[in-house]
Amino acid sequence: MPSTHDWIDSPLVVIEDMFAASQNSPNSGWEAKAVEFFKERLKEKDAHTWVPSLNDVPLHYLKPNSLVKFRCLIQDMFDPEFYMGVYETVDSSTKAKTLRCGKYKDVTECGVDFSSTNTVTAERQTFYCVPIPGENSWVKDSFAASSQARVIPSTSYVPSRQKRSYEEDEEMDDMDAQPQKQREPQSAGPQSPSEHLGNNDSKRLETEAPSGSTVSSSHINLNFPLPGEKGPSCLVKVYENWDCFKLNDTLEVYGILSVSPALSALADEKEASSGVLDPTESMETAEEQRVHSPPASLVPRLHMLYAAPLQHNNPLLPVISSADDSAFLSSSLGEMASVRAELLSYFTHVLLGDALSAEYLILHLISTVYSRRDVLPLGKFTLNLSGCPTVSSYTERLYQIIQQLVPSSYYLGMSLQNMNHMQLVPKKDYVANRLVSGALQLAKNTSLFLDETKLEQGQLDTTGVRNVTALGNLISWQKVDYDFSYHQMEFPCNINVLIVSEARSLLPSDCQVHVHSQVVPSDMEEYLGSIHIHSQAFSQLNKLRIYLSVARLLDYSISEELTKAVEDDFVDMRKDDPQSISAEDLHRLLVVARLLSLSLGQTSLSRDMWLRAKDLEAQRTSRMEQHTCVNGNEP
Amino acid sequence: MSLNRHVFILNVHLINICDNEPCLQTVQPNEVDMSSPLMYGTPSSRIEGTPRSGVRGTPARQRPDLGSVRKAPQVDLQSEPSAADGGAASEANAGQRLVIWGTDVNVGICKEKFQRFLQRFIDPTSNEDENSGLDLNEPLYMQKLEEISVVGDPVLNVNCLHVQSFDAELYRQLISYPQEVIPTFDMAVNELFFERFPDSILEFQIQVRPYNALKTRNMRSLNPEDIDQLITISGMVIRTSQLIPEMQEAFFQCQVCAYSTRVEVDRGRIAEPAVCRNCNTTHGLTLVHNRSVFSDKQMIKVQESPEDMPAGQTPHTTVVYAHNDLVDKVQPGDRVNITGVYRAVPMRVNPRQSNVKAVYKTHIDAIHFRKTDEKRLHGVNEEAEQKLFTEDRVQTLKELAGKPDVYERLSSALAPSIYEHEDIKKGILLQLFGGTRKDFSQTGRGHFRADVNILLCGDPGTSKSQLLQYVYNLVPRGQYTSGKGSSAVGLTAYVMKDPETRQVVLQTGALVLSDNGICCIDEFDKMSDNTRSVLHEVMEQQTLSIAKAGIICQLNARTAVLAAANPVESQWNPKKTTIENIQLPHTLLSRFDLIFLMLDPQDEAYDRRLAHHLVSLYYQSEEQMEEEFLDMAVLRDYIAYARTYISPRLSEEASQTLIEAYVDMRKIGSGRGMVSAYPRQLESLIRLAEAHAKVRFSEKVENIDVEEAKRLHREALKQSATDPRTGFVDISILTTGMSLTARKRKEEVAQALKKMIQAKGKTPAMKYQQLLDDLRGQSETAITKELFDEALRALADEDYLTVTGKTVRLLA
């Protein structure tokens, strides 16, 4: 076992060996071999769990230049940079020349011979990555718990104790004592909100920054899409195939951690000699400097060896990378119907005894944009739950329940304050040369919970109108137009939007369900009080989580025969009453049928399912009509 | 010589790292820090002394853009031919084989070749605007030199493509070693110039500015191989810095004996003389700033243009340095083509350590700027940026165009996810191609509109918005706005203070931005009247007049408008006319060439096909869809190619058919006493026929084009201008807002009213309400209050009566 850890603790040694070996045989393609080596190693059983993750291990426990992994979202892409791929060093005493490899490193060794003809300039790309926005605490805890990495506090780390208060010191000692399993107490009960940990994290960030450099952390905005996010962000250096990565992709990056203080010393130096008009330095403004070379203690550099795109970020599921994992999916098909029944009764309870709304909520939670036809996203299913009670923060409770079930989610109360002041759409800041993130820069399959019961009277200003338009675009086209000041750029997205409102939402939606409360208003308070997040047993909860993620990953098809049947059905319906069903209704019906089949673990449409879908829709529309009648009498 | 230079460089480097005072310190030649990285650029960014031109009298000007320095050793070409160039290797002694160190450039041969190029190059087919006014059959660049002698602007822009077609080897050298070759060109051109025009006086010697190097077009494809080469990239300026004065020559004065000396800058650094040459005092020299020579420099940030970007990635940016007269040539927001030398400089971490952050900082030293959107403001008829097509692509496109069913193919490739509405898609397809631009400004009519405007109206949920979205995504210069959210200024232009420069700038709105493109306006009916009124000018004259905040101008807005409107009553009322249904002013409606109704046809066969279409849309695999339809990229290229290269003209035959068609249209109406066609309709027909010819890649409009235009026009009219009361097509619904039958009815009521009043005899004043009731009692058909009011107004116009408040008085 210890030997296997060499490639985790000091991957650069492995790479340098390969590089040295390649010098005798040119064109050996050592670079590809090196990447292959790490890929092979990681394929071994559980090997990836030995690699410490930046997501759950504090940075100062990680050894510099060791292999780490990072579960992240590409928030911004910086310009490509040229670096010395191969360079020659001259020993100052012996004058002996050695060839060195500059790949996967930020800083060269001493005594570089710049005039050497052996220098090879190569290109690499930098991505600014942040932890997956809106990732729920149960996901984080569960990932942390499954990690088997042996983390030993790095020897180079000397806590600057004099700066900490006594109280914090104790906490730190606490953690120092058992660093490798520091999260265990919390992870045992994922229900407990990670308040305590969150606090710790923020303190670490604040206290560490001064120890790393003189630039205070308050100057550095880590540019998280959602307010109040915690965690490290990272500059990931990509060496090959950077074209295949896209903005907002979620990845698990395996790479070599680089926290060389020399990187942040740059900013230090800058301060001291700001008077110098060096042509190379005047290229960047101070802001740009700050953004593109933040202190490494705050934003570590990660030299990517290998990155696996994440299909999902549910820790309870194996990483789905290729076809061989479909075995897992098919194995879980049998159980799905029973889990669904459980989930349905749970949601019915939560939605005040309304089974129909519960059905639709399940369909919504497993929906995903599976394809696009020119501009039309297929498979999206934005749900508008109208008629939600406004008492005792019902909507917040509902969100908390969803939060417990889906891997990542975000609650956006549509208050006037929020709409007028929040930045939803990412915007390019040309001064700092970066994309300033907005709340709509979300990873795929994130649940966005829009709470319209928070609406209040008042006027939307320009920002507000723009934000509402952006939300409308997101729902209708599943795209966000990023603001590049001189032009807009369209980024497709895949976000599940759930709108809860009292009456029909002001935003468009694919489907509106009016919640029929079976609960007498007088009992409401008490009833709501009984909806506990803890009402489900832990293992039960995990089952539901797996269910929701699996249903989304399933493939789906429809047979020739049923295509025909659906067509006939449509024609018949139109014959009886042309007003009864429009093309749009058929669109929706097809989506509902798809989701309904998948929710029951059936990967192709059956006649039975089609009828059930029609039945559901009929129930829903009849309720809508009733509701509009009721509304008509009201002023 | 080269060794000396080496040591010198190292010394200067020392200066910088030892002291924060910029660039000034004593040189101690012995303290050479061999390990220091600073002064080495990338391997090939050497310093070369620029060859000195043999021309005397006119001062040479430094070219900071090439990073070269005209250094002190004055190499006289005549007396010292073997050392013609500062960097010429001295080991090669045969004069003709001399090449500049590290390159294969021979100064003599290179010079000769370039002079030959200047004297002989002719490009009869040139259509660049730079060459307007020049005789294309004479050597092009000699004419330009003549221009220089007259105008006195000593800059010669040279198109690299010309060099390439003249001498590929010379072109290769220019691209690979711009630092050495361009000064040689300078030298060559100056010799030639002063030979020809010995008496002309220029501010400084002529500088050659090559442009249009084919090396690189896209910022994304810049890679390490491009370093120190001549490249051309396109992009958009996003930031410009303030002017940076860069010292070119420092002036030193000895504090002891007032002896003065000048030192030229060497790569941004100046070596302060340690010892006064006059009195031998050490460290006695001080810099006198205001006697030193500075040059201008500006940092410009350029961002990739949105068209060049792969989907899902963010745009790249590059730093560009502009020097001397190129400073302030471009403003943020400009689209430019930049030709320059790509450079890389290693970054350092800490000068006190010798560790280097193993990264190069890259920038481009600009030699030439060319704004690509400049022409849009001047109204030149060409497409501003000419899209380049590869031979293969053109071949595929032409093949496609040769197919007999290309029109059907293209229209079905348009928005495949939207079902049927074949005619609407065909209309939009023709809109994408547009008519031919004609200029009648000589005869006072100005430009004729070539763009086809289309209005879609119909029930909500008939995928109008989707069509608009598709078109917006398809065309390179499309804009999408919603009538609900846009204001008049948002569509036209507004004046704002630029946060960077604090200048008042004109920000253009959607209509101007979609010049030469298509402006998609959704929810057209929800637009405020004020906003809509700006469209009148745009949709016929295709210009926008602006007079605000002291800025009075007319902008081009040659945009095709694709609008979508919903009926007022949310559901289309088949009993009403188009105007009544969408409540838009007829002045605006008559500016649309085609008005389509997107209604739900209620018939079984249609339903079946629709259902099949939708189901397959949802469950067909990606590959199947690809097979069935043309790729969006092919369609886009096809349209771009046709728009750029094809401009069909009417054939004799076709114009006859058009005339007949128009006369026929007029005839239909005249039988029933109404006008059914106006010249505007004829123009529409011509535009549509031209567009259809473009679809076929035909330079001639033929009968089939006219037939299709007629058919489409008729279809659209049938849908939108049918009088619901009579069932006839009545163009006056669109042109005057009222159908003929409605007008007749109005007259009848007025006459009936008059008769009734006359029958009443001598009653000079009547009650309004009573009169209405009486008339209602008399008439067989229902008389609405509006109709009654109209009748009263008509009578008042005849001076028969007046209406004051609630009483009606007879006149006369």
Short mmCIF file of C-alpha atoms in Angstrom, two decimals, chain A residues 58-326:
data_model
loop_
_atom_site.label_atom_id
_atom_site.label_comp_id
_atom_site.label_asym_id
_atom_site.label_seq_id
_atom_site.Cartn_x
_atom_site.Cartn_y
_atom_site.Cartn_z
CA PRO A 58 -8.56 22.41 4.26
CA LEU A 59 -5.85 23.62 2.01
CA HIS A 60 -3.19 23.83 4.67
CA TYR A 61 -3.43 20.11 5.37
CA LEU A 62 -2.59 19.26 1.82
CA LYS A 63 0.95 18.68 0.78
CA PRO A 64 2.16 20.98 -1.95
CA ASN A 65 2.85 19.20 -5.22
CA SER A 66 0.76 16.22 -4.24
CA LEU A 67 -2.06 14.72 -6.22
CA VAL A 68 -5.46 16.07 -5.20
CA LYS A 69 -8.91 16.07 -6.68
CA PHE A 70 -11.44 18.83 -6.91
CA ARG A 71 -15.14 18.61 -7.68
CA CYS A 72 -15.91 21.84 -9.42
CA LEU A 73 -17.64 23.94 -12.00
CA ILE A 74 -15.77 25.92 -14.64
CA GLN A 75 -16.75 29.45 -13.80
CA ASP A 76 -14.47 31.35 -16.15
CA MET A 77 -11.86 30.66 -18.76
CA PHE A 78 -8.82 32.85 -18.82
CA ASP A 79 -6.57 33.47 -21.77
CA PRO A 80 -4.17 30.74 -22.73
CA GLU A 81 -0.64 31.20 -21.51
CA PHE A 82 2.71 30.17 -22.87
CA TYR A 83 5.13 28.51 -20.51
CA MET A 84 8.44 26.82 -20.72
CA GLY A 85 7.61 23.22 -21.44
CA VAL A 86 11.23 22.15 -21.39
CA TYR A 87 14.11 24.28 -20.19
CA GLU A 88 17.74 23.93 -19.36
CA THR A 89 19.32 24.75 -16.06
CA VAL A 90 22.94 25.51 -15.42
CA ASP A 91 24.49 24.54 -12.16
CA SER A 92 26.31 27.64 -11.03
CA SER A 93 29.26 25.70 -9.58
CA THR A 94 29.80 22.86 -12.03
CA LYS A 95 28.40 24.57 -15.12
CA ALA A 96 26.67 21.31 -15.94
CA LYS A 97 23.56 21.67 -18.00
CA THR A 98 20.44 19.67 -17.30
CA LEU A 99 17.17 19.56 -19.18
CA ARG A 100 14.12 19.99 -17.04
CA CYS A 101 10.46 19.58 -17.56
CA GLY A 102 8.29 22.62 -16.90
CA LYS A 103 4.99 20.91 -17.31
CA TYR A 104 2.66 20.69 -14.29
CA LYS A 105 4.69 23.34 -12.49
CA ASP A 106 4.32 27.01 -11.88
CA VAL A 107 7.84 27.94 -11.03
CA THR A 108 11.11 26.90 -12.60
CA GLU A 109 14.15 25.78 -10.73
CA CYS A 110 17.16 27.97 -10.15
CA GLY A 111 19.60 28.82 -12.83
CA VAL A 112 17.55 28.70 -15.95
CA ASP A 113 19.52 29.15 -19.10
CA PHE A 114 17.31 31.38 -21.16
CA SER A 115 19.42 31.43 -24.24
CA SER A 116 19.39 27.68 -24.50
CA THR A 117 18.20 26.39 -27.81
CA ASN A 118 16.59 23.44 -26.11
CA THR A 119 13.87 25.52 -24.58
CA VAL A 120 10.44 24.45 -25.74
CA THR A 121 7.60 26.87 -25.39
CA ALA A 122 4.25 25.26 -24.87
CA GLU A 123 0.74 26.44 -24.36
CA ARG A 124 -1.71 25.77 -21.58
CA GLN A 125 -5.10 27.06 -20.64
CA THR A 126 -6.30 28.31 -17.28
CA PHE A 127 -9.79 27.76 -15.98
CA TYR A 128 -11.17 29.44 -12.91
CA CYS A 129 -13.09 26.77 -11.06
CA VAL A 130 -15.40 27.04 -8.10
CA PRO A 131 -17.08 24.30 -6.07
CA ILE A 132 -20.39 23.27 -7.59
CA PRO A 133 -22.75 26.10 -6.71
CA GLY A 134 -25.68 25.20 -4.51
CA GLU A 135 -24.31 21.80 -3.63
CA ASN A 136 -26.25 20.67 -0.61
CA SER A 137 -24.56 19.84 2.64
CA TRP A 138 -25.57 16.19 2.58
CA VAL A 139 -23.65 15.79 -0.68
CA LYS A 140 -20.57 17.43 0.71
CA ASP A 141 -20.68 15.40 3.89
CA SER A 142 -21.23 12.19 2.09
CA PHE A 143 -18.33 12.78 -0.26
CA ALA A 144 -16.09 13.69 2.63
CA ALA A 145 -17.09 10.58 4.53
CA SER A 146 -16.26 8.28 1.65
CA SER A 147 -12.79 9.72 1.30
CA GLN A 148 -9.99 7.44 2.45
CA ALA A 149 -7.23 9.90 1.95
CA ARG A 150 -4.64 9.98 4.68
CA VAL A 151 -4.05 13.59 5.22
CA ILE A 152 -1.14 14.62 7.31
CA PRO A 153 -0.73 18.26 8.11
CA SER A 154 1.89 19.52 5.80
CA THR A 155 5.14 20.23 7.52
CA SER A 156 5.50 23.48 5.75
CA TYR A 157 2.40 24.76 7.38
CA VAL A 158 3.09 26.86 10.43
CA PRO A 159 -0.02 28.34 11.86
CA SER A 160 0.45 31.96 12.66
CA ARG A 161 -0.97 31.65 16.08
CA GLN A 162 -0.35 35.08 17.34
CA LYS A 163 -3.03 36.31 15.02
CA ARG A 164 -5.74 34.08 16.32
CA SER A 165 -7.86 34.66 19.32
CA TYR A 166 -7.75 32.13 22.12
CA GLU A 167 -11.12 30.72 21.28
CA GLU A 168 -10.35 30.02 17.70
CA ASP A 169 -7.08 28.56 18.71
CA GLU A 170 -8.84 25.85 20.57
CA GLU A 171 -10.89 25.00 17.60
CA MET A 172 -7.86 24.77 15.48
CA ASP A 173 -6.18 22.48 17.97
CA ASP A 174 -9.20 20.36 17.81
CA MET A 175 -8.81 19.94 14.15
CA ASP A 176 -5.09 19.54 14.25
CA ALA A 177 -5.50 16.60 16.51
CA GLN A 178 -7.48 14.56 14.06
CA PRO A 179 -7.08 16.00 10.68
CA GLN A 180 -7.59 12.93 8.60
CA LYS A 181 -11.11 12.31 9.74
CA GLN A 182 -12.02 15.75 10.72
CA ARG A 183 -15.46 15.61 9.23
CA GLU A 184 -16.52 12.35 10.63
CA PRO A 185 -18.58 13.58 13.54
CA GLN A 186 -20.65 15.64 11.22
CA SER A 187 -20.98 13.12 8.50
CA ALA A 188 -22.53 10.59 10.84
CA GLY A 189 -25.67 12.60 10.87
CA PRO A 190 -26.03 14.44 7.64
CA GLN A 191 -29.31 15.90 8.78
CA SER A 192 -27.59 18.29 11.08
CA PRO A 193 -26.90 21.41 9.13
CA SER A 194 -23.21 22.02 8.80
CA GLU A 195 -23.36 25.36 10.53
CA HIS A 196 -20.45 24.55 12.71
CA LEU A 197 -18.26 23.53 9.86
CA GLY A 198 -19.26 26.42 7.75
CA ASN A 199 -18.09 28.74 10.44
CA ASN A 200 -14.82 27.02 10.65
CA ASP A 201 -14.28 27.31 6.99
CA SER A 202 -14.90 30.95 6.84
CA LYS A 203 -12.56 31.58 9.72
CA ARG A 204 -9.92 29.59 8.05
CA LEU A 205 -10.25 31.64 4.95
CA GLU A 206 -10.06 34.85 6.80
CA THR A 207 -7.22 33.95 9.04
CA GLU A 208 -5.17 32.25 6.46
CA ALA A 209 -5.04 34.95 3.96
CA PRO A 210 -2.80 37.24 6.01
CA SER A 211 -0.40 34.40 6.66
CA GLY A 212 -0.03 33.81 2.96
CA SER A 213 0.57 37.30 1.78
CA THR A 214 0.11 40.87 2.73
CA VAL A 215 -2.86 41.30 0.49
CA SER A 216 -5.90 41.17 2.68
CA SER A 217 -8.55 38.75 1.62
CA SER A 218 -11.23 41.37 1.68
CA HIS A 219 -9.91 42.61 -1.63
CA ILE A 220 -10.40 39.30 -3.24
CA ASN A 221 -13.77 38.33 -4.41
CA LEU A 222 -13.74 34.64 -5.06
CA ASN A 223 -16.52 35.10 -7.56
CA PHE A 224 -18.91 32.39 -6.49
CA PRO A 225 -22.13 32.31 -8.48
CA LEU A 226 -24.32 32.16 -5.40
CA PRO A 227 -24.04 34.45 -2.41
CA GLY A 228 -22.91 32.88 0.82
CA GLU A 229 -21.01 30.02 -0.77
CA LYS A 230 -17.96 28.64 0.94
CA GLY A 231 -15.03 26.63 -0.18
CA PRO A 232 -11.87 27.00 -2.13
CA SER A 233 -11.82 28.18 -5.68
CA CYS A 234 -9.03 27.06 -7.86
CA LEU A 235 -7.07 28.01 -10.94
CA VAL A 236 -6.92 24.84 -12.96
CA LYS A 237 -4.19 24.66 -15.58
CA VAL A 238 -5.20 22.47 -18.47
CA TYR A 239 -2.56 20.97 -20.70
CA GLU A 240 -4.48 19.22 -23.38
CA ASN A 241 -7.83 19.12 -25.13
CA TRP A 242 -9.00 22.29 -23.47
CA ASP A 243 -11.38 22.79 -26.34
CA CYS A 244 -13.59 20.01 -25.13
CA PHE A 245 -14.37 21.79 -21.88
CA LYS A 246 -17.14 24.26 -21.76
CA LEU A 247 -18.12 26.96 -19.38
CA ASN A 248 -20.33 25.66 -16.54
CA ASP A 249 -19.19 22.07 -17.04
CA THR A 250 -18.93 20.13 -13.83
CA LEU A 251 -15.74 18.16 -13.49
CA GLU A 252 -13.79 16.11 -11.10
CA VAL A 253 -10.27 17.31 -11.68
CA TYR A 254 -7.29 15.19 -10.66
CA GLY A 255 -4.22 17.32 -10.62
CA ILE A 256 -1.09 18.43 -8.90
CA LEU A 257 -1.56 21.03 -6.24
CA SER A 258 0.67 24.04 -6.42
CA VAL A 259 0.67 26.57 -3.64
CA SER A 260 4.08 28.08 -4.13
CA PRO A 261 4.25 31.31 -2.19
CA ALA A 262 6.26 32.71 -5.07
CA LEU A 263 3.03 33.05 -6.98
CA SER A 264 1.50 35.42 -4.54
CA ALA A 265 4.76 37.17 -3.89
CA LEU A 266 4.14 38.77 -7.19
CA ALA A 267 1.46 40.92 -5.72
CA ASP A 268 3.76 41.71 -2.84
CA GLU A 269 6.52 42.81 -5.09
CA LYS A 270 4.15 44.89 -7.07
CA GLU A 271 3.21 46.93 -4.06
CA ALA A 272 6.79 47.69 -3.24
CA SER A 273 7.88 48.75 -6.66
CA SER A 274 4.75 50.12 -8.13
CA GLY A 275 6.69 53.05 -9.46
CA VAL A 276 8.57 50.98 -11.97
CA LEU A 277 7.26 51.29 -15.44
CA ASP A 278 8.14 47.86 -16.57
CA PRO A 279 6.54 47.14 -19.91
CA THR A 280 5.67 43.63 -18.92
CA GLU A 281 3.90 44.72 -15.80
CA SER A 282 1.98 47.64 -17.09
CA MET A 283 0.03 45.24 -19.24
CA GLU A 284 -2.26 44.40 -16.40
CA THR A 285 -4.22 46.66 -14.18
CA ALA A 286 -4.08 46.15 -10.46
CA GLU A 287 -7.51 44.57 -10.53
CA GLU A 288 -6.51 42.19 -13.24
CA GLN A 289 -3.44 41.19 -11.29
CA ARG A 290 -5.54 40.52 -8.28
CA VAL A 291 -7.96 38.38 -10.19
CA HIS A 292 -5.55 36.47 -12.35
CA SER A 293 -2.83 35.87 -9.80
CA PRO A 294 -4.51 35.76 -6.41
CA PRO A 295 -2.47 34.52 -3.45
CA ALA A 296 -1.96 30.80 -3.80
CA SER A 297 -2.97 30.27 -0.21
CA LEU A 298 -6.43 31.46 -1.07
CA VAL A 299 -6.78 30.24 -4.62
CA PRO A 300 -4.47 27.30 -5.13
CA ARG A 301 -3.28 26.29 -8.58
CA LEU A 302 -4.12 22.84 -9.80
CA HIS A 303 -2.24 21.33 -12.73
CA MET A 304 -4.68 19.01 -14.35
CA LEU A 305 -3.59 15.48 -15.11
CA TYR A 306 -6.98 14.13 -15.80
CA ALA A 307 -10.53 15.35 -15.48
CA ALA A 308 -13.69 13.35 -15.45
CA PRO A 309 -16.81 15.19 -16.48
CA LEU A 310 -19.50 14.59 -13.89
CA GLN A 311 -22.84 13.28 -15.06
CA HIS A 312 -24.26 13.96 -11.66
CA ASN A 313 -22.94 14.93 -8.27
CA ASN A 314 -24.81 12.48 -6.17
CA PRO A 315 -22.32 10.73 -3.88
CA LEU A 316 -24.63 7.77 -3.43
CA LEU A 317 -24.33 6.78 -7.05
CA PRO A 318 -21.20 5.42 -8.66
CA VAL A 319 -19.53 7.77 -11.10
CA ILE A 320 -21.27 7.17 -14.39
CA SER A 321 -18.62 7.53 -16.99
CA SER A 322 -19.38 5.03 -19.68
CA ALA A 323 -21.69 2.32 -20.84
CA ASP A 324 -20.42 -0.24 -18.35
CA ASP A 325 -22.20 1.57 -15.58
CA SER A 326 -25.55 1.09 -17.17
#
